[in-house]
XYZ file of C-alpha atoms in Angstrom:
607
model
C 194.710 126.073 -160.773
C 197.603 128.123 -162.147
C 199.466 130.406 -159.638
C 198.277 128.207 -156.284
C 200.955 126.223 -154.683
C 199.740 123.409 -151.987
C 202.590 122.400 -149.727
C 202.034 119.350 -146.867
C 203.015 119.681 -143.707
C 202.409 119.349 -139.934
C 200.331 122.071 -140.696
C 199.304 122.332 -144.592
C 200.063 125.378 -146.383
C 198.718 127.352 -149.604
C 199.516 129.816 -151.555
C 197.761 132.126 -153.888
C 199.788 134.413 -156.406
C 198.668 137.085 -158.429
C 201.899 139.128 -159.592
C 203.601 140.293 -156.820
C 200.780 139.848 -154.250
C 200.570 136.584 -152.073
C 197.985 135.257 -150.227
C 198.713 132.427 -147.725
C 195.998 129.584 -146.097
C 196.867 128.048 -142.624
C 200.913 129.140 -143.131
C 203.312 130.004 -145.547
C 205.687 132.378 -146.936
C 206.185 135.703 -144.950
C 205.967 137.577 -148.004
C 202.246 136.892 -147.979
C 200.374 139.674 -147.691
C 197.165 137.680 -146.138
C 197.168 134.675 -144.109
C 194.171 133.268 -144.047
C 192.672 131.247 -140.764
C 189.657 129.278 -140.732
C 189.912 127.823 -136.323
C 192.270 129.383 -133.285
C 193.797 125.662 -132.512
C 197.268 126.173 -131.303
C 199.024 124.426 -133.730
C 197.247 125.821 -136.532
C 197.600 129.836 -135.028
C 201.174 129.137 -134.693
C 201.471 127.954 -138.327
C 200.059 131.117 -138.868
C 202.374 133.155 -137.483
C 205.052 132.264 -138.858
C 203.272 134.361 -142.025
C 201.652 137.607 -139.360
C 204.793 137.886 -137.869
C 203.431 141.231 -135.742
C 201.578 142.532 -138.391
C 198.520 143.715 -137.943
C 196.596 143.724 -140.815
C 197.673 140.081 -142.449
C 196.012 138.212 -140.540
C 192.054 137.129 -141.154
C 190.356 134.721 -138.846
C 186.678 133.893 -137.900
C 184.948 135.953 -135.243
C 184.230 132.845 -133.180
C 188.408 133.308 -132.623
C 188.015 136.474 -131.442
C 188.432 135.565 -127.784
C 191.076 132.946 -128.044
C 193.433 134.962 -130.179
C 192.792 138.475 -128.777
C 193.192 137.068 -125.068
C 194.496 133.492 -124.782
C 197.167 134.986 -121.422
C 193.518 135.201 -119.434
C 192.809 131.751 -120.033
C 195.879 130.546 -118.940
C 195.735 132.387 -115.655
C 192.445 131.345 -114.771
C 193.314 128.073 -115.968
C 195.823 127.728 -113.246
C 192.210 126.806 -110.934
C 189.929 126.167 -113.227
C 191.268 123.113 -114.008
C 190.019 121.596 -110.920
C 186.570 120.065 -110.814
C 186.477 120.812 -114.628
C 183.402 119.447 -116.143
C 183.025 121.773 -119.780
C 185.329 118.564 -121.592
C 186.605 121.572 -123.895
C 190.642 120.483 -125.620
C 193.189 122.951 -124.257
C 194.475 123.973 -126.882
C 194.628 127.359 -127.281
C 197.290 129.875 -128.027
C 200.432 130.632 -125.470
C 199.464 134.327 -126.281
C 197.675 136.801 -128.706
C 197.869 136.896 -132.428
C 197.333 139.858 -134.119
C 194.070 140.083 -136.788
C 193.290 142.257 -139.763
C 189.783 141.324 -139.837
C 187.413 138.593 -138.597
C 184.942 137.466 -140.893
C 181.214 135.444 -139.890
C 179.224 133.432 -142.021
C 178.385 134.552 -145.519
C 180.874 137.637 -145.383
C 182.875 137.983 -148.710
C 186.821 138.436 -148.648
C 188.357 140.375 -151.704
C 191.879 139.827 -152.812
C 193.415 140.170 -156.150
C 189.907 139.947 -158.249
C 189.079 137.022 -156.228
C 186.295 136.590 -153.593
C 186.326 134.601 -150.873
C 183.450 133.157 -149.316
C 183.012 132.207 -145.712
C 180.624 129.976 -144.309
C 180.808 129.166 -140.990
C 181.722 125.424 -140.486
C 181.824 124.389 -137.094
C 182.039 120.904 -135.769
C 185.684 119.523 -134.749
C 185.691 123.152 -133.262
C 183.221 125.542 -132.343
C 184.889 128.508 -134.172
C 185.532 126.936 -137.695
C 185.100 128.630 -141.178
C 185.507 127.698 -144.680
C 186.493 129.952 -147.469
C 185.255 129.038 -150.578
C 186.944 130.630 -153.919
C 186.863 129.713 -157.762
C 190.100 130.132 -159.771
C 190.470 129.696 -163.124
C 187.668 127.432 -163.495
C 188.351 125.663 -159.974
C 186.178 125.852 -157.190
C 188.602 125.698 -154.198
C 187.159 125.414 -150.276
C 190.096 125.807 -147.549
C 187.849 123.755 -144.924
C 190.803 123.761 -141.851
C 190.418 120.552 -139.802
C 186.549 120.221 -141.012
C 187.693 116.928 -142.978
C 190.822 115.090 -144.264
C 191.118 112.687 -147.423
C 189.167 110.011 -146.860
C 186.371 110.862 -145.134
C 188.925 111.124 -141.916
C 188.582 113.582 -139.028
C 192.232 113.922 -137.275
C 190.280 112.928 -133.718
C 186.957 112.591 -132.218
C 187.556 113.744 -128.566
C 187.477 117.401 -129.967
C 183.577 116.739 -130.726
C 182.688 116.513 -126.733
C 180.516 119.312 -125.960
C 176.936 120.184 -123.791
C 173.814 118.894 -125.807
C 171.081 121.344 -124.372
C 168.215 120.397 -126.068
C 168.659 117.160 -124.200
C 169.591 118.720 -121.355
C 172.434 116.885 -120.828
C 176.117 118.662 -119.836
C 179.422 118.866 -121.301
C 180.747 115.888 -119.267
C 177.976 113.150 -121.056
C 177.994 114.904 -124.220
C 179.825 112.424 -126.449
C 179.786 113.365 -129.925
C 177.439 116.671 -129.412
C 179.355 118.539 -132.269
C 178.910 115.154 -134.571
C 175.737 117.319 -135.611
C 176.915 120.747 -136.445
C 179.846 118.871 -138.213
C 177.455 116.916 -140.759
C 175.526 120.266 -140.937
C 178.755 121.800 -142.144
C 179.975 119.234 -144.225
C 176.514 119.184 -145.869
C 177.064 122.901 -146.505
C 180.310 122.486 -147.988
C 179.065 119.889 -150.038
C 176.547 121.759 -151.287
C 178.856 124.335 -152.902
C 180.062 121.564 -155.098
C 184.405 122.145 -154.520
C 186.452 120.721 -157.078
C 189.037 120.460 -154.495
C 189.199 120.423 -150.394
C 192.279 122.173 -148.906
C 192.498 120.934 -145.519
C 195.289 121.801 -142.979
C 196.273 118.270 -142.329
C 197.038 115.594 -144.883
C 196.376 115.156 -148.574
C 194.163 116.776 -151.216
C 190.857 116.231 -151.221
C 190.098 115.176 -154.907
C 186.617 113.835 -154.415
C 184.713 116.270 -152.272
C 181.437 114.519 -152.225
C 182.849 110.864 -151.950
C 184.588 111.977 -148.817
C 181.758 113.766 -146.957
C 179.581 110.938 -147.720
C 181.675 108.600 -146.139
C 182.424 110.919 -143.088
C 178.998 111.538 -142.530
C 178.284 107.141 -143.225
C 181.392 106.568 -140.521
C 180.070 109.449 -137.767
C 176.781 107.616 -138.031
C 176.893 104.581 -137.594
C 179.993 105.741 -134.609
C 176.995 107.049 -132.609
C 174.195 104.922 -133.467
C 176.233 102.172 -132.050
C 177.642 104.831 -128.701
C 173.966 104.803 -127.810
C 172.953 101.314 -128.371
C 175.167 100.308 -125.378
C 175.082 103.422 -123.312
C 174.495 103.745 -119.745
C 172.846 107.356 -119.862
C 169.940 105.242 -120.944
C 169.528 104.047 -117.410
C 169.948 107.709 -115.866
C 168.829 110.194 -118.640
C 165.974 107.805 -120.161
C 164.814 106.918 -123.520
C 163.185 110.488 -124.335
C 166.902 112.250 -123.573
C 168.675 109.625 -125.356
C 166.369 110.110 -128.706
C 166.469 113.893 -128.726
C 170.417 113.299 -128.817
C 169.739 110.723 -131.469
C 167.586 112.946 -133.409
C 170.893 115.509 -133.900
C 173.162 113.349 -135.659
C 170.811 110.355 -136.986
C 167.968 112.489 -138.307
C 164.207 113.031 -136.996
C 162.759 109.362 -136.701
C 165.586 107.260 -137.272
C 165.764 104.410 -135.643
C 167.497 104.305 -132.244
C 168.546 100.940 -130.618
C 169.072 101.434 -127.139
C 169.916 98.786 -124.450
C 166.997 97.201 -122.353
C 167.781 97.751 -118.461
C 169.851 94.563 -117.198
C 168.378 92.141 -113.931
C 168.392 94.411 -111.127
C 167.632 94.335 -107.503
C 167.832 96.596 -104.202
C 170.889 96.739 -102.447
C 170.926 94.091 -99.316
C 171.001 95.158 -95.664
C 174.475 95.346 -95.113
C 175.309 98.178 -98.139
C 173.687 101.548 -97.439
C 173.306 103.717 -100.294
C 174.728 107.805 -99.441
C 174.540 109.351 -102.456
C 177.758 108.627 -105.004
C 178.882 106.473 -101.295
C 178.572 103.329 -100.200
C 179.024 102.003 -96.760
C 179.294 98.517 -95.561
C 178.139 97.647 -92.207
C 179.851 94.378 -91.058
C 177.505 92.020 -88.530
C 179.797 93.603 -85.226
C 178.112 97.326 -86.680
C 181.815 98.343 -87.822
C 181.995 100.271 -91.445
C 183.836 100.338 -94.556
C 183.375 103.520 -96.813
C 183.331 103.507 -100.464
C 184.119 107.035 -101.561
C 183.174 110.126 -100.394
C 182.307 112.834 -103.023
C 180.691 115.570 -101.368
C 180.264 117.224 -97.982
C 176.917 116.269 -97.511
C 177.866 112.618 -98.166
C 180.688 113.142 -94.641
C 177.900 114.737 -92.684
C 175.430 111.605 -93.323
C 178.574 109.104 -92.094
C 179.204 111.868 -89.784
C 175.587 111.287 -88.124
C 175.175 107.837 -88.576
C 178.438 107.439 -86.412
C 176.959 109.696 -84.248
C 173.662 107.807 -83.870
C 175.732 104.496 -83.080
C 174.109 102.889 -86.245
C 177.799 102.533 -86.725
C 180.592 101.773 -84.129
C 183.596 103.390 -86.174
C 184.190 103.282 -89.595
C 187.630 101.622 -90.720
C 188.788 102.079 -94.034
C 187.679 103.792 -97.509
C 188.089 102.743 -100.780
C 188.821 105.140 -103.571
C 186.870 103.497 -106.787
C 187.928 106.598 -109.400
C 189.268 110.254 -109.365
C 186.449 112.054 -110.600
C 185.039 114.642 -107.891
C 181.659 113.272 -106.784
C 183.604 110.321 -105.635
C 186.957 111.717 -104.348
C 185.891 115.267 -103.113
C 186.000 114.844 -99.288
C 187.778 111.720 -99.025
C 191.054 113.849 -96.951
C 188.170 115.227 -94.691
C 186.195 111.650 -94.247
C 190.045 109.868 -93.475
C 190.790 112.691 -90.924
C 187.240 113.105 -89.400
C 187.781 109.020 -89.016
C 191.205 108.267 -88.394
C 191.477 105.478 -91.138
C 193.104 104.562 -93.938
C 192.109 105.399 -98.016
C 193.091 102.382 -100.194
C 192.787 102.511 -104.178
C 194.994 101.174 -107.088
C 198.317 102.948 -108.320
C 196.206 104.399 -111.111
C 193.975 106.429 -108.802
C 196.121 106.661 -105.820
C 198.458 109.028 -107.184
C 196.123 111.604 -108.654
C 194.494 111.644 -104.973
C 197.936 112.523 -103.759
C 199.408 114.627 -106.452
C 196.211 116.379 -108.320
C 197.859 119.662 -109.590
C 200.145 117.131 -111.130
C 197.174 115.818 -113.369
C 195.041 117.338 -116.045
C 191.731 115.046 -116.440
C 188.170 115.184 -115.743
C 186.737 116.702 -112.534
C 189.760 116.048 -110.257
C 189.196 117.439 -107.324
C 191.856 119.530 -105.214
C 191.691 118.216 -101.841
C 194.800 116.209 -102.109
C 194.858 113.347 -99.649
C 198.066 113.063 -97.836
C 198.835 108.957 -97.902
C 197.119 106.666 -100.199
C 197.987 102.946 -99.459
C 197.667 101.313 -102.834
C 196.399 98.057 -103.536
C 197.976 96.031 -106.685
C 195.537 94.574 -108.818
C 194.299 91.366 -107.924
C 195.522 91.205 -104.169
C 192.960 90.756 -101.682
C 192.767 92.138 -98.144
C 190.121 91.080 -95.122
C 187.817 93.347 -93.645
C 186.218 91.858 -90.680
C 184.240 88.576 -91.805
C 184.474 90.578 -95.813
C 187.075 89.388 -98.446
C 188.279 92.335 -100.644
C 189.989 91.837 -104.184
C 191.025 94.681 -105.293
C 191.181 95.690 -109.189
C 191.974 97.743 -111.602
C 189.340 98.297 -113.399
C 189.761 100.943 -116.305
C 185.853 101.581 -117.486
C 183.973 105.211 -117.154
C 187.821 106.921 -116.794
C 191.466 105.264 -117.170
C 192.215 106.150 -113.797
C 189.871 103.790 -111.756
C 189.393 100.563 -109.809
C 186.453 97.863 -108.509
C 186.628 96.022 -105.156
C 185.090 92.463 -105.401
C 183.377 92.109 -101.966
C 183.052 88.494 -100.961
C 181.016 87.808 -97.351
C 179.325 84.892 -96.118
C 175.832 83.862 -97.109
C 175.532 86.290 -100.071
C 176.226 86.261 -103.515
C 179.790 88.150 -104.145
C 179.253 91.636 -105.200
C 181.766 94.074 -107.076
C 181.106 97.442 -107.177
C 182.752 98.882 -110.412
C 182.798 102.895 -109.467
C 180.811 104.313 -112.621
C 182.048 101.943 -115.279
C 178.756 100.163 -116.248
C 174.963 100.975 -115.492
C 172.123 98.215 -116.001
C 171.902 99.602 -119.671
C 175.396 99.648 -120.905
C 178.699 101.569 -120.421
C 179.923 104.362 -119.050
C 181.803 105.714 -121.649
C 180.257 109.166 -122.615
C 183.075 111.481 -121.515
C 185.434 111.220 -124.660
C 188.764 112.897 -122.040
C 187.792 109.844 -119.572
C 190.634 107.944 -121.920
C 188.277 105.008 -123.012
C 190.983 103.128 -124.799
C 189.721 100.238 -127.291
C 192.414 98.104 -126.426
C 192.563 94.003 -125.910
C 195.152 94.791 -122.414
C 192.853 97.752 -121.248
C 189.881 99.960 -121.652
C 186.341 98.590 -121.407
C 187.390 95.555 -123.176
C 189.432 94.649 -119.888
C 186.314 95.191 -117.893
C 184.751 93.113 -119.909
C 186.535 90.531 -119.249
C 186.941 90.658 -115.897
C 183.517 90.673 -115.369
C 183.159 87.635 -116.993
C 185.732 86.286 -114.857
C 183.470 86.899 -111.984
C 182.051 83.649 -109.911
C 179.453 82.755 -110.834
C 175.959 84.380 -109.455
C 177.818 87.465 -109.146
C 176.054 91.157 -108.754
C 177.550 94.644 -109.501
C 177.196 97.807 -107.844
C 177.548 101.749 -109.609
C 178.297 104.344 -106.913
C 175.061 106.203 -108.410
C 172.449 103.603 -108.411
C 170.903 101.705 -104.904
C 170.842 98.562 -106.958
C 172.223 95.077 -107.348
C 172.528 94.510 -111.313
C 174.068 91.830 -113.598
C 174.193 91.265 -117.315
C 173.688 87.987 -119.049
C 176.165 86.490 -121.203
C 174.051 87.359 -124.145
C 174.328 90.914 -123.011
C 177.935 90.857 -122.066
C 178.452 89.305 -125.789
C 176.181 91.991 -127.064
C 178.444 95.017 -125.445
C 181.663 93.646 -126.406
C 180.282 92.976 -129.926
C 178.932 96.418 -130.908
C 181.973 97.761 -128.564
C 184.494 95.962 -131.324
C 181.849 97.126 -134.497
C 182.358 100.766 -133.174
C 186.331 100.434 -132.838
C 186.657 98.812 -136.648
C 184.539 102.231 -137.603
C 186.771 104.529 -135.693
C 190.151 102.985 -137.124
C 187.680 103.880 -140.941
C 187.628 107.273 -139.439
C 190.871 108.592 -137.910
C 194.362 108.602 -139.887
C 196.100 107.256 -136.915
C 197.545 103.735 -137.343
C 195.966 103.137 -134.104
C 192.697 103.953 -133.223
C 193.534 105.088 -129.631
C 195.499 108.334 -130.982
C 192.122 109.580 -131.593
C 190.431 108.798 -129.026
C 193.265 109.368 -126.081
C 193.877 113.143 -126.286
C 196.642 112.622 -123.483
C 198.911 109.590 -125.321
C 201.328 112.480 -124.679
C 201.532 114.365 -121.947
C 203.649 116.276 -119.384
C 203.620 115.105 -115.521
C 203.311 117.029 -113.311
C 200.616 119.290 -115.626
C 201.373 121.797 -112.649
C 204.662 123.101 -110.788
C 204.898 125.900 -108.605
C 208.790 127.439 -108.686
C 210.569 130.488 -108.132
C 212.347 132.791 -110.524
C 215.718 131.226 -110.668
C 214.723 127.465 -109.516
C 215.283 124.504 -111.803
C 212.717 121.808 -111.989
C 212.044 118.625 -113.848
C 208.811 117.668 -115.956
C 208.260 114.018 -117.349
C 207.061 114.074 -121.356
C 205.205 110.864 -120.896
C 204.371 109.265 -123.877
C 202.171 106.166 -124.821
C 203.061 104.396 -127.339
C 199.694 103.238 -128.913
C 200.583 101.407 -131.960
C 201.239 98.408 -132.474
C 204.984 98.517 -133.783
C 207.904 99.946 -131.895
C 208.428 103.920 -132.442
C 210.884 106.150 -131.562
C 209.949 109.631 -130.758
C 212.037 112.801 -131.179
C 210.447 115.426 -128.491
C 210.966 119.448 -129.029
C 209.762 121.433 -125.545
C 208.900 124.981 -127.102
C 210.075 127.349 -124.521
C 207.891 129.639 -123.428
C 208.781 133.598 -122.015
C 210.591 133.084 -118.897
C 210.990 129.200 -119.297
C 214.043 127.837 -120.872
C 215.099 124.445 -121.498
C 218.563 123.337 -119.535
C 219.714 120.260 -121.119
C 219.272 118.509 -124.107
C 216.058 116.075 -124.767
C 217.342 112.372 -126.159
C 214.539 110.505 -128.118
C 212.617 107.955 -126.766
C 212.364 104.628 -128.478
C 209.073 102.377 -126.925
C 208.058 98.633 -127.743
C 204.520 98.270 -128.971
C 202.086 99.477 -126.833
C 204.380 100.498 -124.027
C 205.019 103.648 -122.230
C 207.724 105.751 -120.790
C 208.804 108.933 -120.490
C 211.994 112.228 -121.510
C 212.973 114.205 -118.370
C 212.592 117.751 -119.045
C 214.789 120.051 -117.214
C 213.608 123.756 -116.849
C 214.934 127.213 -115.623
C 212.807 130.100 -114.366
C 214.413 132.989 -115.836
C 213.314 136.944 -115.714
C 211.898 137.162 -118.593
C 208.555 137.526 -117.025
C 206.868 138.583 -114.001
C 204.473 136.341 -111.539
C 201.974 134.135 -112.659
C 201.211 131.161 -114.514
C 203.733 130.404 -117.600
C 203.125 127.582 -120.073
C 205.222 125.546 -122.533
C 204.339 123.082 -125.306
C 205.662 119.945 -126.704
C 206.284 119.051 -130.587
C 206.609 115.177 -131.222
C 207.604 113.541 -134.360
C 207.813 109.496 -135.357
C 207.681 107.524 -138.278
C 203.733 108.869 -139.527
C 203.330 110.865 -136.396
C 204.078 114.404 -136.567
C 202.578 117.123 -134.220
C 203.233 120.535 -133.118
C 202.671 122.751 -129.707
C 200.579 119.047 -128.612
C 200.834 119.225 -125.360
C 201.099 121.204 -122.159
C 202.118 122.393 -118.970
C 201.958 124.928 -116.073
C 204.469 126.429 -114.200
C 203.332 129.326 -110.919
C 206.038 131.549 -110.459
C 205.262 133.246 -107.407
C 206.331 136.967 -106.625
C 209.924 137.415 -104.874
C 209.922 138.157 -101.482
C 210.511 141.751 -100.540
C 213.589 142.722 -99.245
C-alpha cells in the first residue's frame, strides 16, 4: 500500500509514512518515530536500535521481552556458571545489554499511530516472546509476523523450537519440537485474520499467506510424526508420554507410529550395571569403568573395591560429554590411579570445558585425557577394545566395541540408540543429517558390526540389537525426515538449521586481566556442499577491542577451519563477565551478532 516501503536485509525493514511521521518494523530509518518489535533475539534488537538510538519512548516490544531487554547484563553474569550442567536447551541469544522501550504490548492490545491501529496477537513458537501486529492500509491487510514464518512455508531453524513439554512431563533436554505446537497455534491465528501480505524479518514477501502456513504447518507435521516414529524416549518415557506429546502438534487422535522395542536381553555376568556406569569385571576380578556420572555412581565402585568384588579397577572410558556420564570421572581417575581414554571429540571438552558451550557439560575438568583415534584397538586383559567415534545422541561422543572370548562382541554406544530408536531428542546435541557423520554414520557402523553383535546404552541393564529390517527402517524415515527439513529451512544445507553452533568461538570462555591480550578461534563449519568463503566481523563489546585485522576464510565443501581472533582488555569496564559477537557473511549466508563468547576479567590486585 501507498506510503509503506519494505527493504530486505539481514534483518528486514519497513516503513510506514504518514506526512512527516515515520513508523519503522524490525529497523529502519532513525527518523522513525516508532520502531516496532515483535521478539528480543539479538540480531533482531540490534536492528532495532539502530532506529531507538537511546530514546525512550520509540521503542515498542512485547511484554514477554520485558526481561531480556530491560536486563540482558544479569544474564550474562550468571551465565558465566550457569552454563555448566545446563539442561533448559534455551538459544543464547539475547542482547549484550538493555534496550530502551516506550511501551510493551500483550495479546489483543491495540497500537495507535497516524489513524492506524495496530493489532497484537501474541504469536509465540520459534520464540517464546513473539507478537504479530496486524494493520490494514489502504485496503491492505498487513501482519509484521517477526521470525513466525518466511516465504515458503520456511522457518529460518528448528533448534529454536526445543523447549520442556509439561503435560508430558518430559524436560527441556528431550523436548524436541515442544514449541512446534504453539507455533501452528499461532500461525493458525494469523491465518485466521486473513493478511494480504506477511512482513517477516528475514527474507522475501509473503504474497500468499494461507499457501505458506499450510505448507509450514504440512512440513512441521509430518517433521515430528516421523521424530517419534523412530525415537528412543519410547523405550524410557513409554507410549502414554510419547502420545500426549503427539497429541500437541498432530492433533487429539491422530495416528502415532512409534517403534516396537528391539530383541533385548540382560546384561551377562561380566558387565555390572551402576546407574549411567558400566563396569567390566575381567575373569582375574580386575575392572574397567565405563563412565562415571555422578557421586553416587564413585561410591558404588568405591565399595565394591572395597568389598574385593573387584581387585583394582584399571582404566575408564569416556563414551560422551554430557554430565550423567562425565561428572566424577577426575574424582573416579584420582580415587583409582588410572587412566580416562575417549576420542579427540570428547577428550578435549573433558579437559577444556569452560572452553565449550553444549549440553550439560560438566565442570570437573579432568587433567589428562589419553585419546583413542577412531578405529584403533587396545587390550584389556583377555578384552579387545576398538575404539570409535561414534557421533549419535550428541556430536561429541564415542562407542567401544568390546570383543572377549566365548561371548558375542558387544558395543556399548553411550546414549546414541535405545531398543526403540534414536537418541536424537536434544535439537543443541548437533544431530547432523550428514552421509560422513551424524546418526547416519552410526548407522553404518553398526551395520558394520560382526555379525551376532549386541549393543549396550549407559541407561538401560540390557543387551539389545536391531534387525536389518529395523536398521533399514531408521535410516529410511531418518532420510524422509531430512528431505522434509531441507522443504523447511532456507539454508542450502539442511544442517544450518539444525546445527546452531556451525559457527562458533573456541574457547566459549577466557578468563584475562585488564590489559592482557588473548586469542579466540571463530570456528566455522562449512556445511554446504560447495566451497564458501566467509568474511567474519567480531563486534566489540565495552572493554573488548579487536587488535588485528580478521582475513576471510575460504573452506572446501563440508570442511572446517577456523580466523584467529586477537583481543585486548581495555578499561572501559570494570570486573566481570564481558561478551562479544560475531557477524558472518557468504555467498546466501548472511548473519548478524550469531555467535558468542565470554571473557572474566577479574578485579586488579590492590596495591
Amino acid at each position: 500500500p501507498g506510503g509503506v516501503t519494505f527493504k530486505r536485509g539481514v534483518i528486514n525493514s519497513a516503513e510506514i509514512v504518514r506526512g512527516d511521521n515515520a513508523l519503522a518494523v524490525y529497523g529502519g530509518e532513525a527518523r522513525a518515530e516508532k520502531v516496532l518489535l515483535t521478539h528480543a533475539r539479538r540480531d533482531l534488537v540490534e536492528a532495532a536500535r539502530a532506529v531507538v538510538g537511546e530514546s525512550t519512548t520509540k521503542a515498542v516490544a512485547p511484554e514477554a521481552s520485558r526481561p531480556t531487554l530491560e536486563a540482558p547484563e544479569k544474564f550474562w553474569d550468571a551465565w558465566w556458571e550457569e552454563r555448566f550442567d545446563y539442561y533448559k536447551q534455551q538459544v543464547t541469544k539475547v542482547p549484550l545489554r538493555a534496550l530502551p522501550v516506550g511501551r510493551y504490548v500483550k495479546d489483543g492490545d491495540v497500537l495507535e499511530w497516524e489513524g492506524l491501529e495496530f493489532r497484537v496477537m501474541e504469536t509465540p513458537g520459534y520464540t517464546r516472546d513473539g507478537v504479530t501486529y496486524c494493520v490494514e492500509i489502504d485496503g491492505v491487510k498487513l501482519a509484521f509476523a517477526g521470525d513466525l514464518i518466511m516465504e515458503g512455508g520456511r522457518v529460518f531453524d528448528i533448534y529454536s523450537f526445543q523447549d520442556a513439554i509439561p503435560d508430558a512431563k518430559v524436560g527441556g533436554y528431550h523436548g524436541y519440537g515442544s514449541r512446534f505446537a504453539p507455533w501452528i497455534a499461532s500461525l493458525e491465528k494469523v491465518a485466521a485474520e486473513k493478511p494480504d501480505l506477511i512482513v517477516p524479518a528475514r527474507g522475501p514477501l509473503i504474497t500468499n499467506p494461507a499457501g505458506d502456513i499450510s505448507r509450514a504447518i504440512d512440513r512441521v507435521r509430518a517433521v515430528y510424526r516421523n521424530y517419534l516414529s523412530t525415537n528412543a524416549l519410547h523405550w524410557y518415557f513409554k507410549g502414554e508420554r510419547m502420545r500426549t506429546c503427539g497429541a500437541r502438534v498432530l492433533g487429539e487422535g491422530a495416528d502415532i507410529e512409534l517403534m516396537p522395542y528391539a530383541e533385548h536381553v540382560d546384561l551377562p555376568e561380566w558387565c555390572r550395571h551402576i546407574g549411567t556406569t558400566k563396569l567390566l569385571v575381567s575373569d582375574d576380578g580386575h575392572g574397567f569403568v565405563l563412565d562415571v556420572g555422578s557421586t553416587k555412581n564413585l561410591e558404588t565402585l568405591q565399595q565394591i573395591l572395597e568389598d574385593g568384588l573387584v581387585k583394582k579397577i584399571e582404566g575408564i572410558w569416556v563414551t560422551h560429554t554430557h554430565n550423567d556420564h562425565s561428572r566424577a570421572v577426575r574424582d573416579a581417575a584420582e580415587a583409582f590411579g588410572c587412566p580416562v581414554y575417549a576420542v579427540a571429540e570428547v577428550a578435549d571438552v573433558l579437559e577444556k570445558p569452560g572452553a565449550w558451550f553444549l549440553p550439560g557439560v560438566s565442570a570437573n575438568a579432568v587433567a589428562v585425557v589419553e585419546v583413542k583415534k577412531d578405529g584403533e584397538k587396545m587390550q584389556w586383559r583377555e578384552f579387545a577394545f576398538t575404539c570409535e567415534f561414534f557421533p549419535g545422541q550428541i556430536y561429541n561422543h564415542g562407542g567401544l566395541l568390546v570383543e572377549k572370548p566365548g561371548h558375542a562382541p558387544v558395543f556399548f554406544i553411550g546414549d546414541a540408540f535405545s531398543p526403540s530408536g534414536i537418541d536424537d531428542y536434544c535439537l543443541m546435541n548437533r544431530n547432523l543429517m550428514r552421509e560422513d557423520t551424524g546418526y547416519l554414520l552410526c548407522l553404518e557402523k553398526v551395520r558394520a558390526l560382526p555379525e551376532g553383535s549386541w549393543l549396550v546404552n549407559e541407561h538401560i541393564p540390557h543387551l539389545f540389537r536391531f534387525t536389518e529390517a529395523e536398521l533399514d527402517g531408521i535410516e529410511e524415515k531418518y532420510r524422509a525426515r531430512a528431505a522434509v527439513l531441507q522443504e523447511m529451512l532456507p539454508w542450502d544445507d539442511v544442517n544450518y538449521g539444525i546445527d546452531e553452533q556451525w559457527a562458533w568461538f573456541y574457547p566459549y570462555g577466557t578468563e584475562a586481566k585488564v590489559g592482557q591480550r588473548i586469542e579466540v578461534e571463530l570456528r566455522i563449519w562449512n556445511h554446504s556442499q560447495k566451497e564458501r568463503t566467509f568474511e567474519v566481523n567480531v563486534n566489540e563489546a565495552e572493554g573488548l577491542a579487536v587488535g588485528g585485522d580478521l582475513e576471510p576464510l575460504t573452506l572446501g565443501p563440508r570442511e572446517t577451519g577456523a580466523v584467529r581472533v586477537p583481543l585486548v582488555v581495555t578499561e572501559g569496564k570494570g570486573p566481570g563477565v564481558r561478551v562479544f559477537t560475531a557477524s558472518l557473511r557468504s555467498e546466501g549466508i548472511a548473519v548478524d551478532h550469531w555467535c558468542e563468547a565470554l571473557v572474566k576479567v577479574g578485579a586488579p590486585k590492590a596495591p
